[in-house]
Amino acid sequence: MSSDHLQPGGISTPRAMLFDLDGTLVDTMPLHFQAYRDVLGELGITLSFKTFMAASGGAARETIPRLIDGNVCALSVEEIHRRKVARADQLFSENPPSKLPCAMLLPAFARTFPIGLVSSGSRRSVETTLASMGWSSVFQVIVTGDDVQKGKPDPEGYLKGARVLGAAPEECLVFEDMDDGVAAARAAGMQVFDVRKTLPEWRAELDYSVTRVA
């Protein structure tokens, strides 16, 4: 593990590991995009992949208004999310996502450290992905977007995960792939490993061109 990707500066020996899921351990972002694109397309709203990536990072209740981006929409955020989850379930069953390089760390770390998962996804979405990967019993704590009042970049999720694992924030090492996630971990006072330089080429190129949607 190169120290070049660790934020903030300085490396101390961690006592617990916390992982993001989508885009960090599993290459699910294209599938989530397709699900949102299909649902919003039925409502007459066009969604580009670049816009999707720029709007992603927080919980669905925060992300969906960014995706709608001022367009007239007859459905509530909750109904859009319900339809998106149903569509994503279908897509995942047809084409299960692949593991990303960071996932190779899980077997070794699970034998050595308490490990947790902190995702912005809904619990249903997270559990579907974990089941498809065979990871349902890997993590000692799973914090989803349904379990927090404020999604990333707020540190609530990571702080909750650390408490359950019995580790102080400064004793945790977080693995993240999004600006909001990195910001959440840093705000929690944790060390962060930014996995983006280990991701597929399409993602590395995209990260240089995306402007965050407010």
Coordinates of C-alpha atoms in Angstrom, one line a residue:
M1 CA 0.0 0.0 0.0
S2 CA 1.6 3.2 -1.1
S3 CA 1.6 6.1 1.3
D4 CA 1.1 8.5 -1.7
H5 CA -2.7 8.0 -1.5
L6 CA -3.1 8.4 2.3
Q7 CA -4.8 11.5 3.5
P8 CA -4.2 13.4 5.8
G9 CA -0.4 13.3 6.1
G10 CA 1.3 11.0 8.6
I11 CA 0.7 7.2 8.9
S12 CA 0.0 5.5 12.2
T13 CA -0.8 1.8 12.7
P14 CA -4.6 1.4 12.3
R15 CA -6.7 -0.8 14.7
A16 CA -9.8 -1.0 12.4
M17 CA -10.6 -0.8 8.7
L18 CA -13.6 0.9 7.2
F19 CA -14.6 0.5 3.5
D20 CA -16.9 2.2 1.2
L21 CA -18.7 -0.2 -1.2
D22 CA -19.8 1.1 -4.6
G23 CA -16.8 2.1 -6.7
T24 CA -14.3 1.1 -3.9
L25 CA -14.8 -2.7 -3.5
V26 CA -17.2 -3.4 -6.4
D27 CA -17.6 -1.9 -9.8
T28 CA -21.2 -1.1 -9.4
M29 CA -21.3 2.6 -10.5
P30 CA -22.1 1.9 -14.2
L31 CA -25.0 -0.4 -13.1
H32 CA -26.4 2.3 -10.7
F33 CA -26.1 4.8 -13.5
Q34 CA -28.1 2.6 -15.9
A35 CA -30.8 2.1 -13.3
Y36 CA -31.1 5.9 -12.7
R37 CA -30.9 6.6 -16.4
D38 CA -33.7 4.2 -17.1
V39 CA -36.0 5.5 -14.4
L40 CA -35.4 9.1 -15.1
G41 CA -35.7 8.5 -18.9
E42 CA -39.2 7.2 -18.4
L43 CA -39.9 10.6 -16.8
G44 CA -38.4 12.6 -19.7
I45 CA -35.2 13.4 -17.9
T46 CA -31.9 12.8 -19.7
L47 CA -29.0 11.7 -17.5
S48 CA -25.4 11.6 -18.6
F49 CA -22.8 9.4 -16.9
K50 CA -20.7 12.5 -16.1
T51 CA -23.6 14.2 -14.4
F52 CA -24.4 11.0 -12.5
M53 CA -20.9 10.7 -11.2
A54 CA -20.7 14.4 -10.2
A55 CA -24.0 14.1 -8.3
S56 CA -23.1 10.8 -6.5
G57 CA -21.5 10.4 -3.1
G58 CA -24.2 11.0 -0.6
A59 CA -27.4 9.2 0.3
A60 CA -30.1 8.7 -2.4
R61 CA -32.3 11.4 -0.7
E62 CA -29.5 13.8 -1.4
T63 CA -28.3 12.6 -4.7
I64 CA -31.7 12.3 -6.5
P65 CA -32.5 16.1 -6.3
R66 CA -29.1 16.7 -7.9
L67 CA -29.9 14.3 -10.7
I68 CA -33.2 15.9 -11.4
D69 CA -31.4 19.2 -11.5
G70 CA -34.4 21.5 -11.6
N71 CA -36.4 19.4 -14.2
V72 CA -40.1 19.1 -13.7
C73 CA -40.8 15.7 -12.1
A74 CA -44.2 14.3 -11.0
L75 CA -42.7 11.7 -8.7
S76 CA -41.3 12.1 -5.2
V77 CA -37.7 11.4 -4.4
E78 CA -38.8 8.3 -2.5
E79 CA -40.7 6.9 -5.5
I80 CA -37.8 7.5 -7.8
H81 CA -35.5 5.7 -5.4
R82 CA -38.0 2.8 -5.1
R83 CA -38.1 2.4 -8.9
K84 CA -34.3 2.8 -9.2
V85 CA -33.7 0.1 -6.6
A86 CA -36.1 -2.3 -8.3
R87 CA -34.4 -1.6 -11.7
A88 CA -30.9 -2.0 -10.1
D89 CA -31.9 -5.4 -8.6
Q90 CA -32.9 -6.6 -12.1
L91 CA -29.6 -5.3 -13.6
F92 CA -27.5 -6.9 -10.9
S93 CA -29.2 -10.3 -11.4
E94 CA -28.6 -10.1 -15.2
N95 CA -25.0 -8.9 -15.0
P96 CA -23.4 -9.2 -11.5
P97 CA -20.8 -6.5 -10.9
S98 CA -17.1 -7.3 -10.8
K99 CA -14.8 -6.9 -7.8
L100 CA -12.3 -4.0 -7.8
P101 CA -8.6 -4.3 -6.8
C102 CA -9.3 -3.0 -3.2
A103 CA -11.5 -6.1 -2.6
M104 CA -8.4 -8.3 -2.6
L105 CA -7.5 -6.8 0.8
L106 CA -10.6 -8.1 2.5
P107 CA -9.6 -11.7 3.2
A108 CA -6.3 -10.6 4.8
F109 CA -7.7 -7.7 6.7
A110 CA -10.7 -9.7 8.0
R111 CA -8.2 -12.1 9.7
T112 CA -6.2 -9.3 11.3
F113 CA -8.5 -6.3 12.0
P114 CA -12.1 -5.5 12.8
I115 CA -13.6 -4.3 9.5
G116 CA -16.7 -2.3 8.7
L117 CA -18.6 -1.1 5.7
V118 CA -19.9 2.5 5.4
S119 CA -22.0 3.1 2.3
S120 CA -24.3 5.8 1.1
G121 CA -26.5 3.2 -0.5
S122 CA -29.8 2.0 0.9
R123 CA -29.7 -1.1 3.1
R124 CA -31.5 -3.1 0.5
S125 CA -29.1 -2.1 -2.2
V126 CA -26.1 -2.8 0.0
E127 CA -27.3 -6.2 1.1
T128 CA -28.1 -7.2 -2.5
T129 CA -24.5 -6.3 -3.5
L130 CA -22.9 -8.0 -0.5
A131 CA -24.9 -11.2 -1.2
S132 CA -23.9 -11.2 -4.8
M133 CA -20.3 -11.0 -3.8
G134 CA -20.5 -13.6 -1.0
W135 CA -19.7 -10.9 1.6
S136 CA -22.8 -11.0 3.8
S137 CA -20.9 -12.1 6.9
V138 CA -17.5 -10.4 6.2
F139 CA -18.1 -7.1 8.0
Q140 CA -18.6 -6.6 11.8
V141 CA -20.7 -3.5 11.1
I142 CA -22.6 -2.2 8.1
V143 CA -23.7 1.4 8.1
T144 CA -25.9 2.4 5.1
G145 CA -27.5 5.6 4.0
D146 CA -30.7 4.5 5.8
D147 CA -28.8 4.5 9.1
V148 CA -27.7 8.1 9.3
Q149 CA -29.3 11.5 9.4
K150 CA -26.7 13.1 7.1
G151 CA -24.9 11.3 4.3
K152 CA -21.3 11.8 3.2
P153 CA -19.5 14.2 3.3
D154 CA -20.8 14.4 6.8
P155 CA -18.7 12.1 9.1
E156 CA -21.7 10.5 10.9
G157 CA -21.6 7.2 9.1
Y158 CA -17.8 6.7 9.7
L159 CA -18.1 7.8 13.3
K160 CA -20.9 5.3 13.8
G161 CA -18.9 2.5 12.2
A162 CA -15.9 3.2 14.4
R163 CA -17.9 3.2 17.6
V164 CA -19.4 -0.2 16.8
L165 CA -15.9 -1.6 16.1
G166 CA -14.6 -0.1 19.4
A167 CA -11.9 2.0 17.7
A168 CA -11.1 5.7 18.1
P169 CA -11.4 7.7 14.9
E170 CA -7.7 8.2 14.6
E171 CA -7.2 4.5 14.8
C172 CA -9.3 3.8 11.7
L173 CA -8.1 3.5 8.1
V174 CA -10.8 4.3 5.5
F175 CA -10.8 3.2 1.9
E176 CA -12.8 5.5 -0.4
D177 CA -13.3 6.4 -4.1
M178 CA -15.3 9.7 -4.0
D179 CA -14.6 13.2 -2.9
D180 CA -17.6 13.2 -0.5
G181 CA -16.4 9.9 1.1
V182 CA -12.8 11.1 1.5
A183 CA -14.1 14.4 3.0
A184 CA -16.4 12.4 5.4
A185 CA -13.5 10.3 6.6
R186 CA -11.2 13.2 7.0
A187 CA -13.9 15.1 8.9
A188 CA -14.2 12.1 11.3
G189 CA -10.4 12.4 12.0
M190 CA -9.5 9.1 10.2
Q191 CA -6.8 8.2 7.9
V192 CA -7.9 7.7 4.3
F193 CA -6.6 5.7 1.4
D194 CA -7.9 7.1 -1.9
V195 CA -8.4 4.1 -4.1
R196 CA -9.0 6.0 -7.4
K197 CA -5.6 5.4 -8.8
T198 CA -6.3 1.6 -8.5
L199 CA -9.6 1.8 -10.4
P200 CA -10.3 1.0 -14.1
E201 CA -9.0 3.4 -16.7
W202 CA -12.5 4.8 -17.5
R203 CA -12.9 5.9 -13.9
A204 CA -9.5 7.5 -13.6
E205 CA -10.1 9.5 -16.7
L206 CA -13.6 10.6 -15.6
D207 CA -12.4 11.8 -12.2
Y208 CA -10.2 14.4 -13.9
S209 CA -13.1 15.8 -15.9
V210 CA -16.0 15.8 -13.4
T211 CA -17.2 18.9 -11.7
R212 CA -19.0 18.3 -8.4
V213 CA -22.7 19.2 -8.6
A214 CA -23.8 21.4 -5.7

